[in-house]
């Protein structure tokens, strides 16, 4: 059993991940800011941890992370609150989480980022351009840390049921992927520590999730 601390645990990917972790016998510790979400998260099999990423400092977040075996950062402003909120959560929030993980002595860190081709060949807003820029800066910050990191870059996220099959690689064509399969990929990465200090792109595909992640190890 591993103890996994999920930042963004009340989000869609975070909820899927918490349920899948519990089903595999792991302990999912889900950070959430709304006390009304506690019962919902417990029903998924998670251990709710109340806290607000916008209010915590590194000391406070490190105390919440505690003796976790890994941190998963899947928090995001989701376009709400404009560039300032994206900067605060997707950017500064990630930097805070990295500092807290280092302080807590948690070496394994997984980040849900963004596929670099997202929105290309389309007219996009300044808010979206800022989002992509912040995501890239967050990737750089984590990659330059001394943590055992994995950056997962999923394609366009879908709410359709997961298929259990994906395409994963260092560089793959752009595409869509169900959020449930993103969570399953995170679970497979958690259980495959040999995938380390690597950026992984992810879309829907034809390969079972566990096999797709194993192929990153075996080449």
PDB file of C-alpha atoms in Angstrom:
ATOM      1  CA  UNK A   1       0.000   0.000   0.000  1.00  0.00           C
ATOM      2  CA  UNK A   2       1.177   3.480  -0.862  1.00  0.00           C
ATOM      3  CA  UNK A   3      -0.025   6.767   0.615  1.00  0.00           C
ATOM      4  CA  UNK A   4      -0.684   9.213  -2.205  1.00  0.00           C
ATOM      5  CA  UNK A   5      -1.354  12.912  -1.584  1.00  0.00           C
ATOM      6  CA  UNK A   6      -3.521  14.399  -4.334  1.00  0.00           C
ATOM      7  CA  UNK A   7      -3.492  18.171  -4.775  1.00  0.00           C
ATOM      8  CA  UNK A   8      -6.638  18.930  -6.718  1.00  0.00           C
ATOM      9  CA  UNK A   9      -8.321  15.877  -5.260  1.00  0.00           C
ATOM     10  CA  UNK A  10     -11.814  17.318  -5.584  1.00  0.00           C
ATOM     11  CA  UNK A  11     -11.430  17.788  -9.348  1.00  0.00           C
ATOM     12  CA  UNK A  12     -12.601  15.282 -11.926  1.00  0.00           C
ATOM     13  CA  UNK A  13      -9.259  13.574 -12.519  1.00  0.00           C
ATOM     14  CA  UNK A  14      -8.507  13.670  -8.799  1.00  0.00           C
ATOM     15  CA  UNK A  15     -11.773  11.945  -7.937  1.00  0.00           C
ATOM     16  CA  UNK A  16     -11.217   9.211 -10.486  1.00  0.00           C
ATOM     17  CA  UNK A  17      -7.696   8.709  -9.168  1.00  0.00           C
ATOM     18  CA  UNK A  18      -8.832   8.538  -5.535  1.00  0.00           C
ATOM     19  CA  UNK A  19     -11.368   5.845  -6.343  1.00  0.00           C
ATOM     20  CA  UNK A  20      -8.898   3.825  -8.406  1.00  0.00           C
ATOM     21  CA  UNK A  21      -6.212   4.081  -5.730  1.00  0.00           C
ATOM     22  CA  UNK A  22      -8.643   2.838  -3.092  1.00  0.00           C
ATOM     23  CA  UNK A  23      -9.669  -0.062  -5.319  1.00  0.00           C
ATOM     24  CA  UNK A  24      -5.999  -1.050  -5.619  1.00  0.00           C
ATOM     25  CA  UNK A  25      -5.507  -0.953  -1.855  1.00  0.00           C
ATOM     26  CA  UNK A  26      -3.654   2.367  -1.698  1.00  0.00           C
ATOM     27  CA  UNK A  27      -4.514   5.327   0.521  1.00  0.00           C
ATOM     28  CA  UNK A  28      -5.599   8.435  -1.367  1.00  0.00           C
ATOM     29  CA  UNK A  29      -5.228  11.625   0.658  1.00  0.00           C
ATOM     30  CA  UNK A  30      -7.185  14.293  -1.185  1.00  0.00           C
ATOM     31  CA  UNK A  31      -6.621  17.986  -0.551  1.00  0.00           C
ATOM     32  CA  UNK A  32      -9.854  19.972  -0.857  1.00  0.00           C
ATOM     33  CA  UNK A  33     -10.952  23.413   0.275  1.00  0.00           C
ATOM     34  CA  UNK A  34     -14.716  22.940   0.636  1.00  0.00           C
ATOM     35  CA  UNK A  35     -15.844  21.144   3.789  1.00  0.00           C
ATOM     36  CA  UNK A  36     -19.044  20.109   2.007  1.00  0.00           C
ATOM     37  CA  UNK A  37     -16.959  17.842  -0.250  1.00  0.00           C
ATOM     38  CA  UNK A  38     -15.781  15.663   2.630  1.00  0.00           C
ATOM     39  CA  UNK A  39     -18.553  13.070   2.448  1.00  0.00           C
ATOM     40  CA  UNK A  40     -18.286  12.788  -1.341  1.00  0.00           C
ATOM     41  CA  UNK A  41     -14.553  12.152  -1.163  1.00  0.00           C
ATOM     42  CA  UNK A  42     -14.924   9.617   1.631  1.00  0.00           C
ATOM     43  CA  UNK A  43     -17.482   7.771  -0.503  1.00  0.00           C
ATOM     44  CA  UNK A  44     -14.769   7.348  -3.141  1.00  0.00           C
ATOM     45  CA  UNK A  45     -12.547   5.682  -0.546  1.00  0.00           C
ATOM     46  CA  UNK A  46     -10.349   8.733  -0.047  1.00  0.00           C
ATOM     47  CA  UNK A  47      -9.030  10.339   3.124  1.00  0.00           C
ATOM     48  CA  UNK A  48     -10.148  13.984   2.812  1.00  0.00           C
ATOM     49  CA  UNK A  49      -7.597  16.603   3.856  1.00  0.00           C
ATOM     50  CA  UNK A  50      -9.062  20.079   4.102  1.00  0.00           C
ATOM     51  CA  UNK A  51      -6.846  22.936   2.974  1.00  0.00           C
ATOM     52  CA  UNK A  52      -6.731  25.773   0.475  1.00  0.00           C
ATOM     53  CA  UNK A  53      -3.791  25.924  -1.922  1.00  0.00           C
ATOM     54  CA  UNK A  54      -4.257  29.701  -2.131  1.00  0.00           C
ATOM     55  CA  UNK A  55      -3.908  30.132   1.627  1.00  0.00           C
ATOM     56  CA  UNK A  56      -1.268  27.555   2.601  1.00  0.00           C
ATOM     57  CA  UNK A  57       2.443  28.214   2.800  1.00  0.00           C
ATOM     58  CA  UNK A  58       5.149  25.592   2.275  1.00  0.00           C
ATOM     59  CA  UNK A  59       5.291  24.727   5.974  1.00  0.00           C
ATOM     60  CA  UNK A  60       1.535  24.261   6.191  1.00  0.00           C
ATOM     61  CA  UNK A  61       1.279  22.141   3.052  1.00  0.00           C
ATOM     62  CA  UNK A  62       4.296  20.044   4.053  1.00  0.00           C
ATOM     63  CA  UNK A  63       2.565  19.268   7.354  1.00  0.00           C
ATOM     64  CA  UNK A  64      -0.509  18.054   5.468  1.00  0.00           C
ATOM     65  CA  UNK A  65       1.559  15.965   3.053  1.00  0.00           C
ATOM     66  CA  UNK A  66       3.240  14.342   6.037  1.00  0.00           C
ATOM     67  CA  UNK A  67       4.495  10.797   5.461  1.00  0.00           C
ATOM     68  CA  UNK A  68       2.952  10.348   2.024  1.00  0.00           C
ATOM     69  CA  UNK A  69       4.846   8.219  -0.481  1.00  0.00           C
ATOM     70  CA  UNK A  70       4.071  10.445  -3.469  1.00  0.00           C
ATOM     71  CA  UNK A  71       2.400  13.712  -4.422  1.00  0.00           C
ATOM     72  CA  UNK A  72       0.129  14.058  -7.446  1.00  0.00           C
ATOM     73  CA  UNK A  73      -0.555  17.628  -8.586  1.00  0.00           C
ATOM     74  CA  UNK A  74      -3.706  17.767 -10.692  1.00  0.00           C
ATOM     75  CA  UNK A  75      -4.998  21.129  -9.490  1.00  0.00           C
ATOM     76  CA  UNK A  76      -5.929  23.800 -11.988  1.00  0.00           C
ATOM     77  CA  UNK A  77      -7.969  26.947 -12.258  1.00  0.00           C
ATOM     78  CA  UNK A  78      -9.773  25.545 -15.277  1.00  0.00           C
ATOM     79  CA  UNK A  79      -9.991  28.962 -16.900  1.00  0.00           C
ATOM     80  CA  UNK A  80     -11.967  30.415 -13.990  1.00  0.00           C
ATOM     81  CA  UNK A  81     -10.807  33.661 -12.431  1.00  0.00           C
ATOM     82  CA  UNK A  82      -8.760  34.752 -15.424  1.00  0.00           C
ATOM     83  CA  UNK A  83      -4.973  34.794 -15.776  1.00  0.00           C
ATOM     84  CA  UNK A  84      -4.459  35.790 -12.143  1.00  0.00           C
ATOM     85  CA  UNK A  85      -6.099  32.599 -10.874  1.00  0.00           C
ATOM     86  CA  UNK A  86      -4.231  30.460 -13.393  1.00  0.00           C
ATOM     87  CA  UNK A  87      -0.971  32.048 -12.249  1.00  0.00           C
ATOM     88  CA  UNK A  88      -1.893  31.428  -8.600  1.00  0.00           C
ATOM     89  CA  UNK A  89      -2.966  27.775  -8.908  1.00  0.00           C
ATOM     90  CA  UNK A  90      -1.329  26.235 -11.982  1.00  0.00           C
ATOM     91  CA  UNK A  91       1.876  28.244 -11.553  1.00  0.00           C
ATOM     92  CA  UNK A  92       2.570  29.406  -8.007  1.00  0.00           C
ATOM     93  CA  UNK A  93       0.535  26.503  -6.599  1.00  0.00           C
ATOM     94  CA  UNK A  94       2.814  24.009  -8.330  1.00  0.00           C
ATOM     95  CA  UNK A  95       5.907  25.800  -7.043  1.00  0.00           C
ATOM     96  CA  UNK A  96       4.452  25.714  -3.525  1.00  0.00           C
ATOM     97  CA  UNK A  97       3.715  22.001  -3.821  1.00  0.00           C
ATOM     98  CA  UNK A  98       7.259  21.245  -4.981  1.00  0.00           C
ATOM     99  CA  UNK A  99       8.696  23.152  -2.023  1.00  0.00           C
ATOM    100  CA  UNK A 100       6.314  21.401   0.385  1.00  0.00           C
ATOM    101  CA  UNK A 101       7.150  17.944  -0.990  1.00  0.00           C
ATOM    102  CA  UNK A 102      10.858  18.658  -0.592  1.00  0.00           C
ATOM    103  CA  UNK A 103      10.297  19.900   2.942  1.00  0.00           C
ATOM    104  CA  UNK A 104       8.194  16.835   3.818  1.00  0.00           C
ATOM    105  CA  UNK A 105      10.827  14.518   2.374  1.00  0.00           C
ATOM    106  CA  UNK A 106       8.503  13.120  -0.312  1.00  0.00           C
ATOM    107  CA  UNK A 107      10.625  12.399  -3.354  1.00  0.00           C
ATOM    108  CA  UNK A 108       8.060  11.101  -5.877  1.00  0.00           C
ATOM    109  CA  UNK A 109       6.042  13.856  -7.602  1.00  0.00           C
ATOM    110  CA  UNK A 110       3.621  13.507 -10.527  1.00  0.00           C
ATOM    111  CA  UNK A 111       2.281  16.560 -12.367  1.00  0.00           C
ATOM    112  CA  UNK A 112      -0.692  16.652 -14.731  1.00  0.00           C
ATOM    113  CA  UNK A 113       0.282  19.251 -17.312  1.00  0.00           C
ATOM    114  CA  UNK A 114      -0.964  20.104 -20.819  1.00  0.00           C
ATOM    115  CA  UNK A 115      -0.257  18.734 -24.286  1.00  0.00           C
ATOM    116  CA  UNK A 116       1.882  21.333 -26.093  1.00  0.00           C
ATOM    117  CA  UNK A 117      -0.242  21.180 -29.269  1.00  0.00           C
ATOM    118  CA  UNK A 118      -3.469  22.034 -27.412  1.00  0.00           C
ATOM    119  CA  UNK A 119      -5.334  24.787 -29.233  1.00  0.00           C
ATOM    120  CA  UNK A 120      -2.901  25.019 -32.131  1.00  0.00           C
ATOM    121  CA  UNK A 121      -4.338  25.998 -35.527  1.00  0.00           C
ATOM    122  CA  UNK A 122      -7.249  27.615 -33.704  1.00  0.00           C
ATOM    123  CA  UNK A 123      -8.082  31.122 -32.603  1.00  0.00           C
ATOM    124  CA  UNK A 124      -7.533  31.088 -28.850  1.00  0.00           C
ATOM    125  CA  UNK A 125      -7.978  33.695 -26.138  1.00  0.00           C
ATOM    126  CA  UNK A 126      -5.255  35.531 -24.288  1.00  0.00           C
ATOM    127  CA  UNK A 127      -6.380  33.585 -21.220  1.00  0.00           C
ATOM    128  CA  UNK A 128      -5.626  30.294 -22.968  1.00  0.00           C
ATOM    129  CA  UNK A 129      -2.242  31.534 -24.174  1.00  0.00           C
ATOM    130  CA  UNK A 130      -1.434  32.504 -20.600  1.00  0.00           C
ATOM    131  CA  UNK A 131      -2.588  29.067 -19.418  1.00  0.00           C
ATOM    132  CA  UNK A 132      -0.211  27.308 -21.818  1.00  0.00           C
ATOM    133  CA  UNK A 133       2.665  29.585 -20.836  1.00  0.00           C
ATOM    134  CA  UNK A 134       2.065  28.972 -17.125  1.00  0.00           C
ATOM    135  CA  UNK A 135       1.860  25.216 -17.675  1.00  0.00           C
ATOM    136  CA  UNK A 136       5.214  25.230 -19.479  1.00  0.00           C
ATOM    137  CA  UNK A 137       6.837  27.261 -16.711  1.00  0.00           C
ATOM    138  CA  UNK A 138       5.446  24.818 -14.147  1.00  0.00           C
ATOM    139  CA  UNK A 139       6.914  21.905 -16.119  1.00  0.00           C
ATOM    140  CA  UNK A 140      10.304  23.625 -16.164  1.00  0.00           C
ATOM    141  CA  UNK A 141      10.184  24.341 -12.437  1.00  0.00           C
ATOM    142  CA  UNK A 142       9.467  20.715 -11.575  1.00  0.00           C
ATOM    143  CA  UNK A 143      11.946  19.321 -14.092  1.00  0.00           C
ATOM    144  CA  UNK A 144      14.712  21.477 -12.608  1.00  0.00           C
ATOM    145  CA  UNK A 145      13.984  20.205  -9.086  1.00  0.00           C
ATOM    146  CA  UNK A 146      15.760  17.310  -7.391  1.00  0.00           C
ATOM    147  CA  UNK A 147      12.524  15.322  -7.041  1.00  0.00           C
ATOM    148  CA  UNK A 148      11.749  12.011  -8.748  1.00  0.00           C
ATOM    149  CA  UNK A 149       9.223  13.612 -11.069  1.00  0.00           C
ATOM    150  CA  UNK A 150       6.962  12.569 -13.912  1.00  0.00           C
ATOM    151  CA  UNK A 151       5.135  15.139 -16.036  1.00  0.00           C
ATOM    152  CA  UNK A 152       2.018  13.746 -17.712  1.00  0.00           C
ATOM    153  CA  UNK A 153       0.712  15.757 -20.671  1.00  0.00           C
ATOM    154  CA  UNK A 154      -2.758  14.515 -21.644  1.00  0.00           C
ATOM    155  CA  UNK A 155      -4.541  15.634 -24.797  1.00  0.00           C
ATOM    156  CA  UNK A 156      -7.986  17.221 -24.757  1.00  0.00           C
ATOM    157  CA  UNK A 157      -9.799  15.893 -21.698  1.00  0.00           C
ATOM    158  CA  UNK A 158     -13.126  14.145 -22.204  1.00  0.00           C
ATOM    159  CA  UNK A 159     -15.857  13.253 -19.712  1.00  0.00           C
ATOM    160  CA  UNK A 160     -16.748  10.078 -21.604  1.00  0.00           C
ATOM    161  CA  UNK A 161     -16.130   6.760 -19.796  1.00  0.00           C
ATOM    162  CA  UNK A 162     -12.595   5.491 -19.857  1.00  0.00           C
ATOM    163  CA  UNK A 163     -11.682   2.652 -22.183  1.00  0.00           C
ATOM    164  CA  UNK A 164      -8.679   1.390 -20.236  1.00  0.00           C
ATOM    165  CA  UNK A 165      -6.608   1.789 -23.393  1.00  0.00           C
ATOM    166  CA  UNK A 166      -4.297   4.678 -24.262  1.00  0.00           C
ATOM    167  CA  UNK A 167      -1.348   5.789 -26.319  1.00  0.00           C
ATOM    168  CA  UNK A 168       1.564   7.026 -24.221  1.00  0.00           C
ATOM    169  CA  UNK A 169       5.022   8.109 -25.270  1.00  0.00           C
ATOM    170  CA  UNK A 170       7.701  10.741 -25.149  1.00  0.00           C
ATOM    171  CA  UNK A 171       6.242  12.365 -28.279  1.00  0.00           C
ATOM    172  CA  UNK A 172       2.965  11.271 -29.883  1.00  0.00           C
ATOM    173  CA  UNK A 173       0.326  12.821 -32.161  1.00  0.00           C
ATOM    174  CA  UNK A 174      -2.214  15.082 -30.494  1.00  0.00           C
ATOM    175  CA  UNK A 175      -5.635  13.682 -29.584  1.00  0.00           C
ATOM    176  CA  UNK A 176      -8.339  13.287 -26.962  1.00  0.00           C
ATOM    177  CA  UNK A 177      -8.358  11.178 -23.816  1.00  0.00           C
ATOM    178  CA  UNK A 178     -11.035  10.470 -21.178  1.00  0.00           C
ATOM    179  CA  UNK A 179     -10.290  11.836 -17.729  1.00  0.00           C
ATOM    180  CA  UNK A 180     -10.868   8.384 -16.263  1.00  0.00           C
ATOM    181  CA  UNK A 181      -8.006   7.048 -18.395  1.00  0.00           C
ATOM    182  CA  UNK A 182      -5.770   9.933 -17.296  1.00  0.00           C
ATOM    183  CA  UNK A 183      -6.370   8.821 -13.713  1.00  0.00           C
ATOM    184  CA  UNK A 184      -5.649   5.198 -14.626  1.00  0.00           C
ATOM    185  CA  UNK A 185      -2.378   6.308 -16.203  1.00  0.00           C
ATOM    186  CA  UNK A 186      -1.426   8.200 -13.056  1.00  0.00           C
ATOM    187  CA  UNK A 187      -2.133   5.057 -11.047  1.00  0.00           C
ATOM    188  CA  UNK A 188       0.065   3.003 -13.367  1.00  0.00           C
ATOM    189  CA  UNK A 189       2.849   5.587 -13.049  1.00  0.00           C
ATOM    190  CA  UNK A 190       2.574   5.498  -9.265  1.00  0.00           C
ATOM    191  CA  UNK A 191       2.954   1.725  -9.365  1.00  0.00           C
ATOM    192  CA  UNK A 192       5.857   1.880 -11.845  1.00  0.00           C
ATOM    193  CA  UNK A 193       8.615   3.925 -10.160  1.00  0.00           C
ATOM    194  CA  UNK A 194      11.047   3.033 -12.940  1.00  0.00           C
ATOM    195  CA  UNK A 195       9.304   5.693 -15.022  1.00  0.00           C
ATOM    196  CA  UNK A 196      11.170   8.607 -13.518  1.00  0.00           C
ATOM    197  CA  UNK A 197      12.248  12.127 -14.544  1.00  0.00           C
ATOM    198  CA  UNK A 198      10.307  11.724 -17.768  1.00  0.00           C
ATOM    199  CA  UNK A 199       7.706  13.738 -19.695  1.00  0.00           C
ATOM    200  CA  UNK A 200       4.925  11.484 -20.977  1.00  0.00           C
ATOM    201  CA  UNK A 201       2.346  12.519 -23.567  1.00  0.00           C
ATOM    202  CA  UNK A 202      -1.022  10.758 -23.435  1.00  0.00           C
ATOM    203  CA  UNK A 203      -4.050  10.283 -25.685  1.00  0.00           C
ATOM    204  CA  UNK A 204      -6.667   7.641 -26.240  1.00  0.00           C
ATOM    205  CA  UNK A 205      -5.278   4.572 -27.967  1.00  0.00           C
ATOM    206  CA  UNK A 206      -5.305   0.806 -28.346  1.00  0.00           C
ATOM    207  CA  UNK A 207      -2.844  -0.291 -25.656  1.00  0.00           C
ATOM    208  CA  UNK A 208      -3.931  -1.277 -22.132  1.00  0.00           C
ATOM    209  CA  UNK A 209      -2.801   1.396 -19.685  1.00  0.00           C
ATOM    210  CA  UNK A 210      -0.424  -0.814 -17.699  1.00  0.00           C
ATOM    211  CA  UNK A 211       1.229  -2.079 -20.898  1.00  0.00           C
ATOM    212  CA  UNK A 212       1.579   1.466 -22.256  1.00  0.00           C
ATOM    213  CA  UNK A 213       3.412   2.571 -19.115  1.00  0.00           C
ATOM    214  CA  UNK A 214       5.527  -0.583 -19.002  1.00  0.00           C
ATOM    215  CA  UNK A 215       6.669   0.112 -22.561  1.00  0.00           C
ATOM    216  CA  UNK A 216       8.217   3.364 -21.323  1.00  0.00           C
ATOM    217  CA  UNK A 217      10.520   1.271 -19.161  1.00  0.00           C
ATOM    218  CA  UNK A 218      11.284  -1.518 -21.591  1.00  0.00           C
ATOM    219  CA  UNK A 219      11.632   0.802 -24.557  1.00  0.00           C
TER     220      UNK A 219
END
